[in-house]
PDB file of C-alpha atoms in Angstrom:
ATOM      1  CA  LEU A   1      12.184 185.348 -54.217  1.00 95.00           C
ATOM      2  CA  GLN A   2      12.843 187.832 -51.421  1.00 94.00           C
ATOM      3  CA  ASP A   3      10.018 190.093 -52.597  1.00 93.00           C
ATOM      4  CA  ALA A   4       7.701 187.102 -52.856  1.00 96.00           C
ATOM      5  CA  LEU A   5       8.543 186.083 -49.304  1.00 94.00           C
ATOM      6  CA  ILE A   6       7.840 189.603 -48.007  1.00 92.00           C
ATOM      7  CA  ARG A   7       4.466 189.637 -49.785  1.00 94.00           C
ATOM      8  CA  LEU A   8       3.589 186.282 -48.217  1.00 95.00           C
ATOM      9  CA  LEU A   9       4.754 187.390 -44.756  1.00 91.00           C
ATOM     10  CA  ARG A  10       2.233 190.227 -44.960  1.00 91.00           C
ATOM     11  CA  ARG A  11      -0.502 187.593 -45.117  1.00 92.00           C
ATOM     12  CA  LYS A  12       0.705 184.753 -42.913  1.00 92.00           C
ATOM     13  CA  LEU A  13       3.357 183.492 -40.508  1.00 89.00           C
ATOM     14  CA  LEU A  14       6.596 182.055 -41.860  1.00 90.00           C
ATOM     15  CA  ALA A  15       5.763 178.668 -40.315  1.00 90.00           C
ATOM     16  CA  LYS A  16       2.611 178.544 -42.471  1.00 94.00           C
ATOM     17  CA  ILE A  17       4.393 179.481 -45.711  1.00 95.00           C
ATOM     18  CA  HIS A  18       5.471 176.652 -47.994  1.00 96.00           C
ATOM     19  CA  ILE A  19       8.219 176.799 -50.585  1.00 97.00           C
ATOM     20  CA  LYS A  20       5.594 175.984 -53.209  1.00 97.00           C
ATOM     21  CA  GLU A  21       3.827 179.243 -52.315  1.00 97.00           C
ATOM     22  CA  ILE A  22       7.051 181.242 -52.477  1.00 97.00           C
ATOM     23  CA  VAL A  23       7.940 180.020 -55.966  1.00 97.00           C
ATOM     24  CA  GLU A  24       4.375 180.541 -57.191  1.00 97.00           C
ATOM     25  CA  GLU A  25       4.351 184.076 -55.778  1.00 97.00           C
ATOM     26  CA  ALA A  26       7.750 184.762 -57.375  1.00 97.00           C
ATOM     27  CA  ASP A  27       6.686 183.076 -60.626  1.00 97.00           C
ATOM     28  CA  VAL A  28       9.817 180.937 -60.768  1.00 97.00           C
ATOM     29  CA  ALA A  29      10.446 177.213 -60.915  1.00 96.00           C
ATOM     30  CA  ARG A  30      10.971 175.299 -57.687  1.00 96.00           C
ATOM     31  CA  THR A  31      14.429 174.318 -58.947  1.00 96.00           C
ATOM     32  CA  THR A  32      15.337 178.013 -59.076  1.00 96.00           C
ATOM     33  CA  PHE A  33      14.595 178.295 -55.359  1.00 97.00           C
ATOM     34  CA  TYR A  34      16.752 175.280 -54.548  1.00 97.00           C
ATOM     35  CA  GLN A  35      19.636 176.571 -56.664  1.00 97.00           C
ATOM     36  CA  HIS A  36      19.964 179.411 -54.162  1.00 96.00           C
ATOM     37  CA  PHE A  37      18.436 178.224 -50.884  1.00 96.00           C
ATOM     38  CA  GLU A  38      17.811 175.022 -48.996  1.00 95.00           C
ATOM     39  CA  THR A  39      15.069 176.414 -46.756  1.00 94.00           C
ATOM     40  CA  LYS A  40      12.680 179.334 -46.523  1.00 93.00           C
ATOM     41  CA  GLU A  41      14.635 180.451 -43.431  1.00 91.00           C
ATOM     42  CA  GLN A  42      17.767 180.794 -45.561  1.00 92.00           C
ATOM     43  CA  LEU A  43      15.772 182.976 -47.943  1.00 94.00           C
ATOM     44  CA  LEU A  44      14.658 185.095 -44.989  1.00 90.00           C
ATOM     45  CA  PHE A  45      18.231 185.448 -43.764  1.00 89.00           C
ATOM     46  CA  SER A  46      19.331 186.495 -47.247  1.00 91.00           C
ATOM     47  CA  LEU A  47      17.107 189.563 -46.757  1.00 86.00           C
ATOM     48  CA  ILE A  48      18.954 190.390 -43.540  1.00 85.00           C
ATOM     49  CA  ASP A  49      22.319 189.691 -45.194  1.00 89.00           C
ATOM     50  CA  ASP A  50      21.499 191.997 -48.116  1.00 87.00           C
ATOM     51  CA  LEU A  51      20.453 194.800 -45.788  1.00 83.00           C
ATOM     52  CA  PHE A  52      23.665 194.577 -43.805  1.00 83.00           C
ATOM     53  CA  GLU A  53      25.674 194.456 -47.039  1.00 86.00           C
ATOM     54  CA  LYS A  54      24.108 197.810 -47.914  1.00 83.00           C
ATOM     55  CA  ILE A  55      25.002 199.153 -44.480  1.00 80.00           C
ATOM     56  CA  TYR A  56      28.619 197.988 -44.874  1.00 80.00           C
ATOM     57  CA  ARG A  57      28.822 199.596 -48.298  1.00 83.00           C
ATOM     58  CA  VAL A  58      27.400 202.950 -47.186  1.00 79.00           C
ATOM     59  CA  VAL A  59      29.223 203.153 -43.886  1.00 74.00           C
ATOM     60  CA  PHE A  60      32.613 201.754 -44.815  1.00 73.00           C
ATOM     61  CA  GLN A  61      33.039 201.896 -48.588  1.00 71.00           C
ATOM     62  CA  GLU A  62      31.115 204.885 -49.943  1.00 66.00           C
ATOM     63  CA  ARG A  63      32.124 207.429 -47.325  1.00 63.00           C
ATOM     64  CA  ASP A  64      35.129 209.734 -47.508  1.00 61.00           C
ATOM     65  CA  ASN A  65      37.885 207.624 -45.928  1.00 60.00           C
ATOM     66  CA  THR A  66      39.801 210.725 -44.860  1.00 57.00           C
ATOM     67  CA  GLU A  67      37.231 211.540 -42.219  1.00 61.00           C
ATOM     68  CA  GLU A  68      37.337 209.682 -38.935  1.00 64.00           C
ATOM     69  CA  LEU A  69      34.389 207.422 -38.275  1.00 65.00           C
ATOM     70  CA  ASP A  70      32.832 207.437 -34.847  1.00 74.00           C
ATOM     71  CA  ILE A  71      30.347 205.084 -33.289  1.00 78.00           C
ATOM     72  CA  LEU A  72      27.452 207.540 -33.455  1.00 84.00           C
ATOM     73  CA  GLN A  73      28.020 207.939 -37.209  1.00 82.00           C
ATOM     74  CA  LEU A  74      28.101 204.164 -37.603  1.00 82.00           C
ATOM     75  CA  LEU A  75      24.877 203.697 -35.656  1.00 86.00           C
ATOM     76  CA  THR A  76      23.105 206.639 -37.328  1.00 89.00           C
ATOM     77  CA  SER A  77      24.085 205.383 -40.789  1.00 86.00           C
ATOM     78  CA  SER A  78      22.807 201.934 -39.869  1.00 87.00           C
ATOM     79  CA  TYR A  79      19.447 203.346 -38.772  1.00 91.00           C
ATOM     80  CA  GLU A  80      19.276 205.426 -41.970  1.00 91.00           C
ATOM     81  CA  GLN A  81      19.618 202.225 -44.002  1.00 87.00           C
ATOM     82  CA  TRP A  82      17.105 200.399 -41.831  1.00 87.00           C
ATOM     83  CA  ARG A  83      14.674 203.280 -42.387  1.00 91.00           C
ATOM     84  CA  LEU A  84      15.011 202.862 -46.161  1.00 89.00           C
ATOM     85  CA  TYR A  85      13.921 199.248 -45.815  1.00 85.00           C
ATOM     86  CA  GLY A  86      11.454 199.758 -42.987  1.00 84.00           C
ATOM     87  CA  GLU A  87       8.512 198.101 -44.683  1.00 81.00           C
ATOM     88  CA  GLU A  88      10.495 194.945 -45.407  1.00 83.00           C
ATOM     89  CA  LEU A  89      11.931 195.003 -41.893  1.00 83.00           C
ATOM     90  CA  ARG A  90       8.446 195.249 -40.429  1.00 84.00           C
ATOM     91  CA  TRP A  91       7.568 191.850 -41.886  1.00 84.00           C
ATOM     92  CA  VAL A  92      10.939 190.200 -41.324  1.00 84.00           C
ATOM     93  CA  LEU A  93      10.858 191.187 -37.647  1.00 83.00           C
ATOM     94  CA  GLN A  94       7.424 189.610 -37.235  1.00 81.00           C
ATOM     95  CA  VAL A  95       8.805 186.128 -37.890  1.00 82.00           C
ATOM     96  CA  GLU A  96       7.827 183.886 -35.034  1.00 81.00           C
ATOM     97  CA  ASN A  97      11.253 182.293 -34.424  1.00 82.00           C
ATOM     98  CA  LYS A  98      12.987 185.190 -32.678  1.00 85.00           C
ATOM     99  CA  ASP A  99      16.037 183.095 -31.763  1.00 86.00           C
ATOM    100  CA  LEU A 100      16.884 182.572 -35.436  1.00 83.00           C
ATOM    101  CA  LEU A 101      16.459 186.279 -36.190  1.00 84.00           C
ATOM    102  CA  ILE A 102      18.603 187.327 -33.255  1.00 87.00           C
ATOM    103  CA  ALA A 103      21.302 184.809 -34.236  1.00 85.00           C
ATOM    104  CA  ALA A 104      21.328 186.215 -37.772  1.00 84.00           C
ATOM    105  CA  LEU A 105      21.485 189.751 -36.427  1.00 84.00           C
ATOM    106  CA  ARG A 106      24.283 188.828 -34.023  1.00 86.00           C
ATOM    107  CA  VAL A 107      26.524 187.689 -36.879  1.00 87.00           C
ATOM    108  CA  HIS A 108      26.173 191.100 -38.518  1.00 83.00           C
ATOM    109  CA  ILE A 109      26.551 193.111 -35.325  1.00 80.00           C
ATOM    110  CA  ASP A 110      29.804 191.281 -34.589  1.00 80.00           C
ATOM    111  CA  ALA A 111      30.970 191.891 -38.186  1.00 80.00           C
ATOM    112  CA  LEU A 112      30.099 195.601 -37.956  1.00 76.00           C
ATOM    113  CA  LYS A 113      32.077 195.797 -34.734  1.00 72.00           C
ATOM    114  CA  ARG A 114      35.134 194.156 -36.326  1.00 73.00           C
ATOM    115  CA  GLU A 115      34.904 196.429 -39.369  1.00 71.00           C
ATOM    116  CA  ALA A 116      34.453 199.508 -37.188  1.00 68.00           C
ATOM    117  CA  ASP A 117      37.613 198.592 -35.266  1.00 67.00           C
ATOM    118  CA  LYS A 118      39.561 198.964 -38.516  1.00 68.00           C
ATOM    119  CA  HIS A 119      38.290 202.536 -39.047  1.00 61.00           C
ATOM    120  CA  MET A 120      38.284 204.109 -35.611  1.00 59.00           C
ATOM    121  CA  MET A 121      40.032 204.178 -32.325  1.00 54.00           C
ATOM    122  CA  PRO A 122      38.657 201.501 -30.027  1.00 54.00           C
ATOM    123  CA  ASP A 123      35.881 202.887 -27.899  1.00 53.00           C
ATOM    124  CA  PRO A 124      34.855 201.280 -24.610  1.00 54.00           C
ATOM    125  CA  ALA A 125      31.249 201.361 -25.823  1.00 53.00           C
ATOM    126  CA  PHE A 126      32.092 199.081 -28.718  1.00 51.00           C
ATOM    127  CA  ARG A 127      34.718 196.814 -27.181  1.00 53.00           C
ATOM    128  CA  VAL A 128      35.138 193.154 -28.053  1.00 51.00           C
ATOM    129  CA  TYR A 129      32.128 191.375 -26.672  1.00 54.00           C
ATOM    130  CA  SER A 130      32.139 188.099 -24.870  1.00 67.00           C
ATOM    131  CA  ASP A 131      29.719 185.490 -26.118  1.00 73.00           C
ATOM    132  CA  TYR A 132      27.146 186.607 -23.551  1.00 78.00           C
ATOM    133  CA  GLU A 133      27.564 190.278 -24.359  1.00 77.00           C
ATOM    134  CA  SER A 134      27.203 189.640 -28.108  1.00 78.00           C
ATOM    135  CA  SER A 135      23.959 187.770 -27.475  1.00 81.00           C
ATOM    136  CA  PHE A 136      22.688 190.523 -25.195  1.00 82.00           C
ATOM    137  CA  VAL A 137      23.544 193.290 -27.677  1.00 82.00           C
ATOM    138  CA  ALA A 138      21.970 191.387 -30.601  1.00 84.00           C
ATOM    139  CA  GLY A 139      18.765 190.831 -28.625  1.00 88.00           C
ATOM    140  CA  GLY A 140      18.700 194.457 -27.528  1.00 88.00           C
ATOM    141  CA  VAL A 141      19.330 195.831 -31.008  1.00 87.00           C
ATOM    142  CA  TYR A 142      16.654 193.487 -32.379  1.00 88.00           C
ATOM    143  CA  MET A 143      14.118 194.869 -29.885  1.00 91.00           C
ATOM    144  CA  LEU A 144      15.166 198.493 -30.506  1.00 92.00           C
ATOM    145  CA  ILE A 145      14.772 198.105 -34.268  1.00 91.00           C
ATOM    146  CA  LYS A 146      11.501 196.196 -33.924  1.00 90.00           C
ATOM    147  CA  ASN A 147      10.021 198.799 -31.573  1.00 93.00           C
ATOM    148  CA  TRP A 148      11.207 201.633 -33.823  1.00 94.00           C
ATOM    149  CA  VAL A 149       9.750 200.039 -36.965  1.00 92.00           C
ATOM    150  CA  ASN A 150       6.474 199.184 -35.211  1.00 90.00           C
ATOM    151  CA  ASN A 151       6.234 202.844 -34.109  1.00 93.00           C
ATOM    152  CA  ASP A 152       6.535 203.865 -37.777  1.00 93.00           C
ATOM    153  CA  MET A 153      10.135 205.044 -37.295  1.00 94.00           C
ATOM    154  CA  GLN A 154       9.004 208.312 -35.726  1.00 95.00           C
ATOM    155  CA  GLU A 155      12.400 208.986 -34.134  1.00 96.00           C
ATOM    156  CA  SER A 156      15.199 210.100 -36.437  1.00 96.00           C
ATOM    157  CA  PRO A 157      18.063 207.718 -37.264  1.00 95.00           C
ATOM    158  CA  GLU A 158      20.350 210.043 -35.277  1.00 95.00           C
ATOM    159  CA  THR A 159      18.084 209.826 -32.219  1.00 96.00           C
ATOM    160  CA  MET A 160      18.023 206.033 -32.504  1.00 95.00           C
ATOM    161  CA  GLY A 161      21.801 206.024 -32.885  1.00 92.00           C
ATOM    162  CA  LYS A 162      22.106 208.107 -29.707  1.00 92.00           C
ATOM    163  CA  ILE A 163      19.735 205.802 -27.813  1.00 92.00           C
ATOM    164  CA  THR A 164      21.691 202.751 -28.929  1.00 89.00           C
ATOM    165  CA  LEU A 165      25.031 204.372 -28.102  1.00 87.00           C
ATOM    166  CA  THR A 166      23.790 205.389 -24.659  1.00 86.00           C
ATOM    167  CA  LEU A 167      22.691 201.833 -23.939  1.00 85.00           C
ATOM    168  CA  LEU A 168      25.959 200.387 -25.263  1.00 79.00           C
ATOM    169  CA  SER A 169      28.043 202.915 -23.353  1.00 75.00           C
ATOM    170  CA  ASN A 170      26.279 203.115 -20.032  1.00 67.00           C
ATOM    171  CA  GLY A 171      24.016 200.121 -19.945  1.00 60.00           C
ATOM    172  CA  PHE A 172      20.487 200.430 -18.680  1.00 53.00           C
ATOM    173  CA  ASN A 173      20.387 202.036 -15.282  1.00 55.00           C
ATOM    174  CA  PRO A 174      16.835 202.926 -14.291  1.00 50.00           C
ATOM    175  CA  PHE A 175      17.858 203.973 -10.767  1.00 43.00           C
TER     176      PHE A 175
END
């Protein structure tokens, strides 16, 4: 179903896609869709959830737990995973309802922050965010990833990690 949705997103906006089209594209019964999802938006968010599950696994479960994790490693590993799924991300990030995407991203950014706190010394750059700060960071990360993907991921994951860390640490100060 996720692959079918991505194929359809390449051709049209999410608002124009009907569940009937998704199940036809996936070659499954409509009841199969509704066994797993109530809406096409939930299917879309399952793509985001699966990607972040992979990030959690790589960053927190598959690494050598004897080494200390730092924020740059966390961010770089995240961008490495996003690069692996860049084509899917390209279409997911084009969805017209940005508020829903940012809300979905915010949940995972907050979860990554909580998980990171278990594995490293607290860093001022990754402190507990207020509600406003969490929203700001989620919107900023969304735009960073979208810009990076739309520019064909020319910068390395490490460079993107450094850019993100700089913005988280110092904020944006153009003057």
